[in-house]
Amino acid sequence: MHTDITLTRDVEAIQIPSGDAVQLPLGTRVIITQALGGTYTVATDHGLARISAKDVDALGIDPNAETAGEPDSSTNIPADATPLELQVWEQLKNVYDPEIPVNIVDLGLVYGCRVVEEEGGKKAQISMTLTAPGCGMGPTIAADAQSRIMTIEEIDDAAVDLVWEPAWNQGMISEEGKMKLGMV
């Protein structure tokens, strides 16, 4: 990828790996290092930053352009998932750690996905972890997951909880993820 671009406007971004909000000013030269799930990881003179899908126009990218999606299968999605839970899993496959070119489902970061009926409607309950407990991007990744789940019409609420047990390890990566990372 590594596309060199000059920002067409000021844009809010998330510093990687700290997770701190930063402002990238108009005219800043960036290099796109990863474009997955509608978000863009860019290299700046001050390090890496993540630009969200809502701000892709600052990169000179048409926000309405279709992006190719992931295949609809993953060995990390339970076979007994309900049809609505499958929709949630598919939305989670659009969420990426900005430093790793594999979605959070195939990385094995999602430990649980349930849809429960509550007084206010249907709620998706997600438990997930991170590749490292000190990752400053955790809240950003969890918020991205929650916002993508909320695009499902039948879902009225979503909770994404970060958990640390069991500790994540590379053995949790799906076969699809291992192929993308060159581990097989």
mmCIF file of C-alpha atoms in Angstrom:
data_model
loop_
_atom_site.group_PDB
_atom_site.id
_atom_site.type_symbol
_atom_site.label_atom_id
_atom_site.label_comp_id
_atom_site.label_asym_id
_atom_site.label_seq_id
_atom_site.Cartn_x
_atom_site.Cartn_y
_atom_site.Cartn_z
ATOM 1 C CA MET A 1 0.000 0.000 0.000
ATOM 2 C CA HIS A 2 2.285 2.819 1.304
ATOM 3 C CA THR A 3 0.508 5.662 -0.517
ATOM 4 C CA ASP A 4 1.959 9.156 0.092
ATOM 5 C CA ILE A 5 -0.839 11.728 0.617
ATOM 6 C CA THR A 6 -1.185 15.339 1.770
ATOM 7 C CA LEU A 7 -4.203 15.920 4.033
ATOM 8 C CA THR A 8 -6.876 18.107 2.457
ATOM 9 C CA ARG A 9 -8.182 19.362 5.826
ATOM 10 C CA ASP A 10 -7.543 19.152 9.549
ATOM 11 C CA VAL A 11 -8.460 15.706 10.838
ATOM 12 C CA GLU A 12 -8.822 14.069 14.227
ATOM 13 C CA ALA A 13 -6.871 10.844 14.595
ATOM 14 C CA ILE A 14 -5.830 8.367 17.266
ATOM 15 C CA GLN A 15 -2.114 8.080 18.056
ATOM 16 C CA ILE A 16 -0.802 4.512 17.863
ATOM 17 C CA PRO A 17 -0.069 2.758 20.192
ATOM 18 C CA SER A 18 -1.021 5.183 23.011
ATOM 19 C CA GLY A 19 -4.642 5.661 21.911
ATOM 20 C CA ASP A 20 -4.424 9.422 22.519
ATOM 21 C CA ALA A 21 -6.490 11.779 20.370
ATOM 22 C CA VAL A 22 -4.390 13.975 18.074
ATOM 23 C CA GLN A 23 -5.146 16.646 15.485
ATOM 24 C CA LEU A 24 -3.397 16.278 12.117
ATOM 25 C CA PRO A 25 -3.410 19.682 10.399
ATOM 26 C CA LEU A 26 -4.259 20.493 6.796
ATOM 27 C CA GLY A 27 -1.239 19.933 4.567
ATOM 28 C CA THR A 28 0.315 17.208 6.718
ATOM 29 C CA ARG A 29 2.056 14.572 4.611
ATOM 30 C CA VAL A 30 1.062 11.052 5.587
ATOM 31 C CA ILE A 31 1.721 7.597 4.213
ATOM 32 C CA ILE A 32 -1.138 5.097 4.331
ATOM 33 C CA THR A 33 0.318 1.902 5.759
ATOM 34 C CA GLN A 34 -2.916 -0.032 6.277
ATOM 35 C CA ALA A 35 -6.470 0.385 5.000
ATOM 36 C CA LEU A 36 -8.806 -2.176 6.530
ATOM 37 C CA GLY A 37 -12.381 -2.119 7.742
ATOM 38 C CA GLY A 38 -12.855 1.440 6.517
ATOM 39 C CA THR A 39 -10.158 2.867 8.797
ATOM 40 C CA TYR A 40 -6.697 3.971 7.769
ATOM 41 C CA THR A 41 -3.403 3.671 9.593
ATOM 42 C CA VAL A 42 -1.050 6.436 8.502
ATOM 43 C CA ALA A 43 2.582 7.170 9.188
ATOM 44 C CA THR A 44 3.368 10.797 10.006
ATOM 45 C CA ASP A 45 6.559 12.587 11.013
ATOM 46 C CA HIS A 46 5.398 12.003 14.615
ATOM 47 C CA GLY A 47 4.600 8.276 14.359
ATOM 48 C CA LEU A 48 1.560 6.197 13.466
ATOM 49 C CA ALA A 49 -2.046 7.395 13.679
ATOM 50 C CA ARG A 50 -5.440 5.925 12.873
ATOM 51 C CA ILE A 51 -7.981 7.880 10.843
ATOM 52 C CA SER A 52 -11.587 6.727 11.140
ATOM 53 C CA ALA A 53 -13.951 5.996 8.269
ATOM 54 C CA LYS A 54 -15.867 9.250 8.844
ATOM 55 C CA ASP A 55 -12.732 11.266 7.993
ATOM 56 C CA VAL A 56 -11.428 9.462 4.893
ATOM 57 C CA ASP A 57 -12.257 12.484 2.742
ATOM 58 C CA ALA A 58 -9.276 14.252 4.394
ATOM 59 C CA LEU A 59 -7.122 11.628 2.662
ATOM 60 C CA GLY A 60 -8.701 12.451 -0.698
ATOM 61 C CA ILE A 61 -10.628 9.167 -0.640
ATOM 62 C CA ASP A 62 -14.275 9.016 -1.676
ATOM 63 C CA PRO A 63 -16.162 8.035 1.503
ATOM 64 C CA ASN A 64 -18.881 6.408 -0.620
ATOM 65 C CA ALA A 65 -16.477 4.118 -2.474
ATOM 66 C CA GLU A 66 -17.164 0.438 -1.870
ATOM 67 C CA THR A 67 -14.436 -1.526 -0.162
ATOM 68 C CA ALA A 68 -13.891 -5.216 -0.622
ATOM 69 C CA GLY A 69 -14.984 -7.195 2.395
ATOM 70 C CA GLU A 70 -13.587 -10.212 4.128
ATOM 71 C CA PRO A 71 -14.794 -13.673 3.196
ATOM 72 C CA ASP A 72 -17.903 -14.673 5.195
ATOM 73 C CA SER A 73 -16.238 -17.529 7.056
ATOM 74 C CA SER A 74 -13.893 -17.842 9.979
ATOM 75 C CA THR A 75 -12.891 -20.821 12.042
ATOM 76 C CA ASN A 76 -13.262 -18.529 15.084
ATOM 77 C CA ILE A 77 -17.044 -18.090 14.654
ATOM 78 C CA PRO A 78 -18.995 -20.693 16.675
ATOM 79 C CA ALA A 79 -21.051 -23.132 14.622
ATOM 80 C CA ASP A 80 -24.007 -22.739 17.016
ATOM 81 C CA ALA A 81 -24.306 -18.946 16.609
ATOM 82 C CA THR A 82 -27.846 -17.735 15.922
ATOM 83 C CA PRO A 83 -28.521 -15.872 12.658
ATOM 84 C CA LEU A 84 -28.516 -12.526 14.515
ATOM 85 C CA GLU A 85 -25.293 -13.434 16.334
ATOM 86 C CA LEU A 86 -23.768 -14.288 12.939
ATOM 87 C CA GLN A 87 -24.600 -10.746 11.808
ATOM 88 C CA VAL A 88 -22.759 -9.418 14.863
ATOM 89 C CA TRP A 89 -19.744 -11.650 14.142
ATOM 90 C CA GLU A 90 -19.685 -10.387 10.543
ATOM 91 C CA GLN A 91 -19.659 -6.771 11.756
ATOM 92 C CA LEU A 92 -16.812 -7.603 14.135
ATOM 93 C CA LYS A 93 -14.832 -8.912 11.160
ATOM 94 C CA ASN A 94 -14.665 -5.276 9.996
ATOM 95 C CA VAL A 95 -12.774 -4.205 13.136
ATOM 96 C CA TYR A 96 -8.969 -4.193 13.024
ATOM 97 C CA ASP A 97 -6.097 -3.546 15.335
ATOM 98 C CA PRO A 98 -4.396 -0.669 13.461
ATOM 99 C CA GLU A 99 -1.012 -2.389 13.641
ATOM 100 C CA ILE A 100 -2.077 -5.860 12.498
ATOM 101 C CA PRO A 101 -3.687 -6.580 9.096
ATOM 102 C CA VAL A 102 -6.104 -9.190 10.493
ATOM 103 C CA ASN A 103 -9.586 -8.510 11.887
ATOM 104 C CA ILE A 104 -10.292 -9.018 15.600
ATOM 105 C CA VAL A 105 -12.354 -12.171 14.970
ATOM 106 C CA ASP A 106 -9.612 -13.944 13.040
ATOM 107 C CA LEU A 107 -7.010 -12.706 15.544
ATOM 108 C CA GLY A 108 -8.947 -14.587 18.199
ATOM 109 C CA LEU A 109 -9.578 -11.457 20.270
ATOM 110 C CA VAL A 110 -13.349 -11.994 20.504
ATOM 111 C CA TYR A 111 -14.047 -14.496 23.281
ATOM 112 C CA GLY A 112 -17.816 -14.306 23.329
ATOM 113 C CA CYS A 113 -20.792 -12.949 21.432
ATOM 114 C CA ARG A 114 -24.359 -13.264 22.669
ATOM 115 C CA VAL A 115 -27.552 -11.485 21.759
ATOM 116 C CA VAL A 116 -29.988 -11.292 24.658
ATOM 117 C CA GLU A 117 -33.547 -10.018 24.897
ATOM 118 C CA GLU A 118 -33.865 -7.155 27.381
ATOM 119 C CA GLU A 119 -36.647 -4.773 28.312
ATOM 120 C CA GLY A 120 -35.404 -2.218 25.775
ATOM 121 C CA GLY A 121 -34.948 -4.751 22.968
ATOM 122 C CA LYS A 122 -32.077 -6.917 21.766
ATOM 123 C CA LYS A 123 -28.618 -6.327 23.181
ATOM 124 C CA ALA A 124 -25.346 -7.706 21.838
ATOM 125 C CA GLN A 125 -22.918 -8.642 24.604
ATOM 126 C CA ILE A 126 -19.324 -9.014 23.467
ATOM 127 C CA SER A 127 -16.316 -10.050 25.507
ATOM 128 C CA MET A 128 -12.975 -9.470 23.883
ATOM 129 C CA THR A 129 -9.338 -9.030 24.742
ATOM 130 C CA LEU A 130 -6.291 -7.391 23.203
ATOM 131 C CA THR A 131 -2.984 -8.821 22.073
ATOM 132 C CA ALA A 132 -1.341 -7.044 25.035
ATOM 133 C CA PRO A 133 -2.954 -5.686 28.238
ATOM 134 C CA GLY A 134 -1.092 -2.363 27.963
ATOM 135 C CA CYS A 135 -2.394 -1.556 24.473
ATOM 136 C CA GLY A 136 -3.646 2.028 24.495
ATOM 137 C CA MET A 137 -5.828 1.300 21.467
ATOM 138 C CA GLY A 138 -8.155 -0.982 23.496
ATOM 139 C CA PRO A 139 -10.903 1.589 24.101
ATOM 140 C CA THR A 140 -10.744 2.692 20.449
ATOM 141 C CA ILE A 141 -11.013 -0.865 19.145
ATOM 142 C CA ALA A 142 -13.900 -1.606 21.547
ATOM 143 C CA ALA A 143 -15.723 1.584 20.503
ATOM 144 C CA ASP A 144 -15.252 0.677 16.827
ATOM 145 C CA ALA A 145 -16.709 -2.779 17.525
ATOM 146 C CA GLN A 146 -19.694 -1.288 19.357
ATOM 147 C CA SER A 147 -20.461 1.252 16.622
ATOM 148 C CA ARG A 148 -20.318 -1.416 13.908
ATOM 149 C CA ILE A 149 -22.653 -3.691 15.874
ATOM 150 C CA MET A 150 -25.107 -0.818 16.280
ATOM 151 C CA THR A 151 -25.497 -0.665 12.473
ATOM 152 C CA ILE A 152 -27.487 -3.922 12.656
ATOM 153 C CA GLU A 153 -31.166 -2.977 12.481
ATOM 154 C CA GLU A 154 -32.355 -5.649 14.937
ATOM 155 C CA ILE A 155 -29.831 -4.639 17.625
ATOM 156 C CA ASP A 156 -30.979 -1.984 20.100
ATOM 157 C CA ASP A 157 -27.880 -1.874 22.315
ATOM 158 C CA ALA A 158 -24.357 -3.272 22.424
ATOM 159 C CA ALA A 159 -21.813 -3.720 25.197
ATOM 160 C CA VAL A 160 -18.197 -4.564 24.453
ATOM 161 C CA ASP A 161 -16.272 -5.619 27.543
ATOM 162 C CA LEU A 162 -12.493 -5.935 27.572
ATOM 163 C CA VAL A 163 -11.378 -9.014 29.500
ATOM 164 C CA TRP A 164 -7.929 -10.408 30.249
ATOM 165 C CA GLU A 165 -8.666 -14.056 31.029
ATOM 166 C CA PRO A 166 -7.657 -16.208 29.387
ATOM 167 C CA ALA A 167 -4.575 -14.339 28.222
ATOM 168 C CA TRP A 168 -4.466 -14.049 24.419
ATOM 169 C CA ASN A 169 -1.835 -16.053 22.541
ATOM 170 C CA GLN A 170 -1.020 -16.705 18.886
ATOM 171 C CA GLY A 171 -2.696 -20.110 19.051
ATOM 172 C CA MET A 172 -6.048 -18.261 19.116
ATOM 173 C CA ILE A 173 -5.556 -16.902 15.597
ATOM 174 C CA SER A 174 -7.858 -18.560 13.046
ATOM 175 C CA GLU A 175 -6.496 -20.468 10.070
ATOM 176 C CA GLU A 176 -7.545 -17.511 7.890
ATOM 177 C CA GLY A 177 -5.616 -15.100 10.122
ATOM 178 C CA LYS A 178 -2.534 -17.307 10.184
ATOM 179 C CA MET A 179 -2.549 -17.404 6.387
ATOM 180 C CA LYS A 180 -2.706 -13.585 6.189
ATOM 181 C CA LEU A 181 0.168 -13.298 8.659
ATOM 182 C CA GLY A 182 2.247 -15.920 6.826
ATOM 183 C CA MET A 183 2.168 -18.309 9.795
ATOM 184 C CA VAL A 184 1.175 -21.383 7.740
#
